[in-house]
Coordinates of N, CA, C and O in Angstrom, one line a residue:
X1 N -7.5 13.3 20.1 CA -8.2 12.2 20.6 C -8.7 11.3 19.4 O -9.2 11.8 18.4
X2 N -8.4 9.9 19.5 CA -9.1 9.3 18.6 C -10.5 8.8 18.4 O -11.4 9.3 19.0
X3 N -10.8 7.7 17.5 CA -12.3 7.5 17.6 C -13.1 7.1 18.2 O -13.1 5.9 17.9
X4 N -14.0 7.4 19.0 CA -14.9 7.4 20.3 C -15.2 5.6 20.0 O -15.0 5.2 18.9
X5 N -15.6 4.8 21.0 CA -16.0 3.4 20.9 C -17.5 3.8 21.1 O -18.0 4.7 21.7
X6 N -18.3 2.8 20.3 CA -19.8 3.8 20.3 C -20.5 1.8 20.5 O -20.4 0.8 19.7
X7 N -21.2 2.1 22.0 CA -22.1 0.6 21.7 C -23.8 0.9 22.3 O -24.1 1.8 23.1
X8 N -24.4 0.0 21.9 CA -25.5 0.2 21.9 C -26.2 -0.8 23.0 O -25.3 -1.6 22.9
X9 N -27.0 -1.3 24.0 CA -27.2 -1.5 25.0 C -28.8 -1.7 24.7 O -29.4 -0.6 24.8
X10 N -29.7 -2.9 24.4 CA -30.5 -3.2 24.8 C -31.2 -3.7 26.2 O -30.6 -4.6 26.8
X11 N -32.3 -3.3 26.6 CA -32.9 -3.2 27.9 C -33.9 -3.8 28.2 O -34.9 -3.0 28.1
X12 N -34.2 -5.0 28.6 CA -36.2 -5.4 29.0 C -35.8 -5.1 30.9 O -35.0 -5.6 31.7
X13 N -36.4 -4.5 31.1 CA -37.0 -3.6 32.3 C -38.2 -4.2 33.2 O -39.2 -4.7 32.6
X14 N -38.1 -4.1 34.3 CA -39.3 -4.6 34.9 C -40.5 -3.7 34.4 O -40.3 -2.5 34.2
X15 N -41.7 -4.2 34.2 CA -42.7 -3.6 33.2 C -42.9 -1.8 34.4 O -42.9 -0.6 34.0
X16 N -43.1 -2.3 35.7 CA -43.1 -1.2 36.3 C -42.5 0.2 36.4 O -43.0 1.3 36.6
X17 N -40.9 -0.5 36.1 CA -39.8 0.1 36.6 C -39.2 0.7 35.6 O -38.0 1.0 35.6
X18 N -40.3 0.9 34.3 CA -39.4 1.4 32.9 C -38.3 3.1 33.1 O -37.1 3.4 33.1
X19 N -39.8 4.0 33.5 CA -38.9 5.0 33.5 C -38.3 5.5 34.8 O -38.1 6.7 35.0
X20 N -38.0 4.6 35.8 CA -36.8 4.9 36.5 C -36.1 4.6 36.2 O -35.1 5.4 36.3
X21 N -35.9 3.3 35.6 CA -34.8 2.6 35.0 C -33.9 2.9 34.3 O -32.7 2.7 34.2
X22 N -35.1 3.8 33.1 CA -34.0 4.7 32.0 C -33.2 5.9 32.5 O -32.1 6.3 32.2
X23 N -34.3 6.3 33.7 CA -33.1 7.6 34.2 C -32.0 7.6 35.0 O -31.2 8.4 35.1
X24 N -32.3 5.8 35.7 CA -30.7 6.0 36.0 C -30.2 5.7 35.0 O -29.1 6.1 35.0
X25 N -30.6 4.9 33.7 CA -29.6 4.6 32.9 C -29.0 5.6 32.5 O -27.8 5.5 32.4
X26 N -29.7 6.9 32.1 CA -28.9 8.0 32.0 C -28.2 8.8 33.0 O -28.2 10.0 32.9
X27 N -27.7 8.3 33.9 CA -27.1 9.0 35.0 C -25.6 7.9 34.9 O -24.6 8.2 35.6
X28 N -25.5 6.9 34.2 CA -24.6 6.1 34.1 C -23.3 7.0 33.0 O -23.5 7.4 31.8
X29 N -22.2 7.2 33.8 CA -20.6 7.6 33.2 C -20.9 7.2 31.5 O -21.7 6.2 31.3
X30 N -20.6 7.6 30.7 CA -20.5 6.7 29.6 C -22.0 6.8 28.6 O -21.7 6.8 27.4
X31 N -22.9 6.8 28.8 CA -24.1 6.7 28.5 C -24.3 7.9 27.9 O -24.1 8.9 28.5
X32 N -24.8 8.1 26.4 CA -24.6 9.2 25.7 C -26.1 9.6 25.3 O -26.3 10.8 25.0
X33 N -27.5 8.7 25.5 CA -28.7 8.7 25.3 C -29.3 7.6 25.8 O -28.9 6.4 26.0
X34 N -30.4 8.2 26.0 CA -31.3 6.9 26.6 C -32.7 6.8 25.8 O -33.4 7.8 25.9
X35 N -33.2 5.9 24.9 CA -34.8 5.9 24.4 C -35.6 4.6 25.4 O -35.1 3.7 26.0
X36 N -37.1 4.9 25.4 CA -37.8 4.4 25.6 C -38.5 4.2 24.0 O -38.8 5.0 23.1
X37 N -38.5 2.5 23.9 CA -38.6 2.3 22.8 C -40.3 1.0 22.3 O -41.1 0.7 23.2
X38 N -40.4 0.7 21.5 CA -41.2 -0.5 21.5 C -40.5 -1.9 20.9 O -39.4 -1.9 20.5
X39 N -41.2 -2.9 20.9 CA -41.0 -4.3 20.7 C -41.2 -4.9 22.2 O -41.9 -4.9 23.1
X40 N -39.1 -5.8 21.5 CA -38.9 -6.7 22.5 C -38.3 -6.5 23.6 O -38.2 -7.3 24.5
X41 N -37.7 -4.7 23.3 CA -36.9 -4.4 24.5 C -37.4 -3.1 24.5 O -37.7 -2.4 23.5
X42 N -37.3 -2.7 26.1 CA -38.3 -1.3 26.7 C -37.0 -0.2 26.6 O -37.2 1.0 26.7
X43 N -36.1 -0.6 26.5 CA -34.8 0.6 26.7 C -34.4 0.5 25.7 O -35.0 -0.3 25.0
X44 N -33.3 1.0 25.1 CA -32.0 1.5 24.5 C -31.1 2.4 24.9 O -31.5 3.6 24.8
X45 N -30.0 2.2 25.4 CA -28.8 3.2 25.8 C -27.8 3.2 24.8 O -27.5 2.1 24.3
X46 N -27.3 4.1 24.5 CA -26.6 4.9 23.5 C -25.1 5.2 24.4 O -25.0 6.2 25.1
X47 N -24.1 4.4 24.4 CA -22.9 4.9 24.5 C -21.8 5.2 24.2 O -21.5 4.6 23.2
X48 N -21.0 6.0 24.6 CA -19.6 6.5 23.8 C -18.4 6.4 24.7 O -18.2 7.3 25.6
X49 N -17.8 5.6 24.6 CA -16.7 5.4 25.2 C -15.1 5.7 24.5 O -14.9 5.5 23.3
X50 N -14.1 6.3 25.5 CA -12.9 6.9 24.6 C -12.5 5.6 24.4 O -12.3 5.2 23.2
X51 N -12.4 4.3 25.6 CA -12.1 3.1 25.1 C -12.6 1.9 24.7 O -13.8 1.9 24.8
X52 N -12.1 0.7 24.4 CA -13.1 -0.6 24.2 C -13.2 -1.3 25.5 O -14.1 -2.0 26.0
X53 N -11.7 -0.8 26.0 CA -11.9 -1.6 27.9 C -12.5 -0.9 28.6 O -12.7 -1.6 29.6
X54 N -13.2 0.3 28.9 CA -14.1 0.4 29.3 C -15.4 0.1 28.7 O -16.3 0.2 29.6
X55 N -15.9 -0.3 27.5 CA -17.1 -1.2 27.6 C -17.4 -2.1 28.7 O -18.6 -2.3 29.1
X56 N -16.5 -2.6 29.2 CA -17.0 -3.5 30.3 C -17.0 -3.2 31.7 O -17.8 -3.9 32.5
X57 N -16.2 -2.1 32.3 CA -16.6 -1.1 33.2 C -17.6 -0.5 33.2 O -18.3 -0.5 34.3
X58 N -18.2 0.3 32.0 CA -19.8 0.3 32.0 C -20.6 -0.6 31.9 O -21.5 -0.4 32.7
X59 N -20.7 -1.7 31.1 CA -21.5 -2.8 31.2 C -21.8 -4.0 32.5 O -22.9 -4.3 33.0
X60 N -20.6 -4.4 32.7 CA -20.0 -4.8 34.0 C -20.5 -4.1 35.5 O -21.5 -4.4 36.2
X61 N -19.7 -3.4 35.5 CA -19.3 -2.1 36.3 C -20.9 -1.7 36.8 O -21.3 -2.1 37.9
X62 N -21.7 -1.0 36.1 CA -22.5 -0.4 36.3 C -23.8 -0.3 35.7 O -24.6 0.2 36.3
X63 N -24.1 -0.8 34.2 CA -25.7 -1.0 33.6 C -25.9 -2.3 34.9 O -26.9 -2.1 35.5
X64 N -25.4 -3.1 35.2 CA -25.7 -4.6 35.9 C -26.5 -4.1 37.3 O -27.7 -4.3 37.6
X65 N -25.7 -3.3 38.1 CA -25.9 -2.8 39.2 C -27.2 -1.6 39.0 O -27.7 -0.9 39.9
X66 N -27.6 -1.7 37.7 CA -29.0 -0.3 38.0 C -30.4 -1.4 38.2 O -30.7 -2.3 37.4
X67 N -31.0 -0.9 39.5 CA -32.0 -1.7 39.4 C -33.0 -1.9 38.5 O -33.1 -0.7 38.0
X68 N -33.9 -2.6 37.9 CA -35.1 -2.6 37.4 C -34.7 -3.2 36.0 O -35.5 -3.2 35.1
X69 N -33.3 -3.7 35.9 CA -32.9 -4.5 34.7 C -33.3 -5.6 34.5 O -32.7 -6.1 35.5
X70 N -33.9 -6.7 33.9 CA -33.9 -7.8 33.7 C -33.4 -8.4 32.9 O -33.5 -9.6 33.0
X71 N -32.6 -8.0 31.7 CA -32.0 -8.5 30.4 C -31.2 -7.1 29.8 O -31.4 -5.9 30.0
X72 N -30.1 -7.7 29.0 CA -29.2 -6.7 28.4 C -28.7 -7.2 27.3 O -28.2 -8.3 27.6
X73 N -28.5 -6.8 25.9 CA -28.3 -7.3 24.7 C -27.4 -6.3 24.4 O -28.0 -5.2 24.3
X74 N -25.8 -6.3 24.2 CA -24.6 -5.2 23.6 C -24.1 -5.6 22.5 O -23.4 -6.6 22.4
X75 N -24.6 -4.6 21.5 CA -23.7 -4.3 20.2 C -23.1 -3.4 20.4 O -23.3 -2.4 21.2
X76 N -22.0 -3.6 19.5 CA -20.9 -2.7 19.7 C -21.0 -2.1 17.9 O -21.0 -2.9 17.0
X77 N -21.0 -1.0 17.7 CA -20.8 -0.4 16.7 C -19.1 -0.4 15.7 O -18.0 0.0 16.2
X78 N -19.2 -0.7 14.5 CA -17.8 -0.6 13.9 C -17.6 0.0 12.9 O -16.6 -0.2 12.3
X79 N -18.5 0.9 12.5 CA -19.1 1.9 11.2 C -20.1 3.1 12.0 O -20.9 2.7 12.8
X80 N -19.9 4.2 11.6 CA -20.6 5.1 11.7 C -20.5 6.1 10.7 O -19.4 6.3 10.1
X81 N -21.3 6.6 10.4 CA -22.5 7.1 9.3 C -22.6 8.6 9.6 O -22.2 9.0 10.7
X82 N -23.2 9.4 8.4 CA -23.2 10.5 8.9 C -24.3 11.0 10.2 O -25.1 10.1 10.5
X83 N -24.4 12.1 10.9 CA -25.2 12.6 11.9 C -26.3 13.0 10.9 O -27.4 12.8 11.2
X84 N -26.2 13.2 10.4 CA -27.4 13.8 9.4 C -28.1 12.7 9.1 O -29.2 12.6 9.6
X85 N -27.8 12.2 8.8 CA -28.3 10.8 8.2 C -29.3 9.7 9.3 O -30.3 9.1 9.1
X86 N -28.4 9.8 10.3 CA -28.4 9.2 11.5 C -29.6 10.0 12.0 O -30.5 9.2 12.3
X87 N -29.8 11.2 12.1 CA -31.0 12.2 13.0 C -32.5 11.8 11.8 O -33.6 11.8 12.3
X88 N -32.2 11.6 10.4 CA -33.2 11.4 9.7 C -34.1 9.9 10.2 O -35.3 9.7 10.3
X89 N -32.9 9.0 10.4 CA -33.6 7.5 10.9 C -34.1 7.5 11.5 O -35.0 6.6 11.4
X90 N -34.4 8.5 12.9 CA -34.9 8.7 14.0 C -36.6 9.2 14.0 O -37.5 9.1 14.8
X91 N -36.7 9.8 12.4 CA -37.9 10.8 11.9 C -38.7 9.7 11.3 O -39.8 10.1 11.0
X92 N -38.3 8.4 11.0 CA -38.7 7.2 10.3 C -40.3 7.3 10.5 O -40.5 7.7 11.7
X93 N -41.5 7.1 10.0 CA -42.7 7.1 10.7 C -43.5 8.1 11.0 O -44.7 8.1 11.0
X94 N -42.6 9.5 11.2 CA -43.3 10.6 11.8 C -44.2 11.3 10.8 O -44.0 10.8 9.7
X95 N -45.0 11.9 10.7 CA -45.9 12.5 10.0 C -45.3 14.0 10.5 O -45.8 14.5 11.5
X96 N -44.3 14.6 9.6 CA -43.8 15.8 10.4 C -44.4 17.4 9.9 O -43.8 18.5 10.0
X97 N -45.8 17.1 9.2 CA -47.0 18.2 9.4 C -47.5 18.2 10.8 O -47.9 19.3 11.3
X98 N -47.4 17.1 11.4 CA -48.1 17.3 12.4 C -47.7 17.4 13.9 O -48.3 17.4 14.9
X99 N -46.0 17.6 13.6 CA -45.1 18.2 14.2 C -45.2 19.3 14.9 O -45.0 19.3 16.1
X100 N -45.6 20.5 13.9 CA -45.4 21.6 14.2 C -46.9 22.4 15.0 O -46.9 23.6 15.3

């Protein structure tokens, strides 16, 4: 298999409707993670797709149709980095004494 199409899926959500919203977002084909995040947008969905023509079968197709959406912002990834690296970004902030 070749290399996975990987895009990223910003979310402003009705203020109500956040976390329903994300769980159907995670119940969407394609959808590899879902955060609840801060700023300007309340979601982030994490997708992996085998192709680029399905980006729009998911996006199209089905982020459109999940209720409680109000806006959607798609970058498409064209570099990826290591997982190690990538799982460290995520730790950004944490105070991870107080982790455990």
């Amino acid at each position: 298999m070749g290399s996975m199409v990987t895009a990223i899926v910003m979310v402003q959500a009705e203020r109500q409707r956040i976390q329903e919203t994300a769980e159907a977002l995670a119940g969407v084909p394609g959808v590899r993670e879902v955060y609840s995040v801060t700023g300007e947008w309340d979601i982030v969905a994490v997708l992996k797709l085998d192709r680029y023509d399905d980006l729009d079968d998911v996006v199209t197709g089905h982020l459109r149709k999940v209720d409680g959406i109000v806006r959607t912002q798609t970058m498409l990834a064209f570099r990826t980095y290591s997982e190690a690296l990538l799982d460290q970004g995520f730790g950004v902030g944490l105070d991870e004494s107080r982790l455990s």
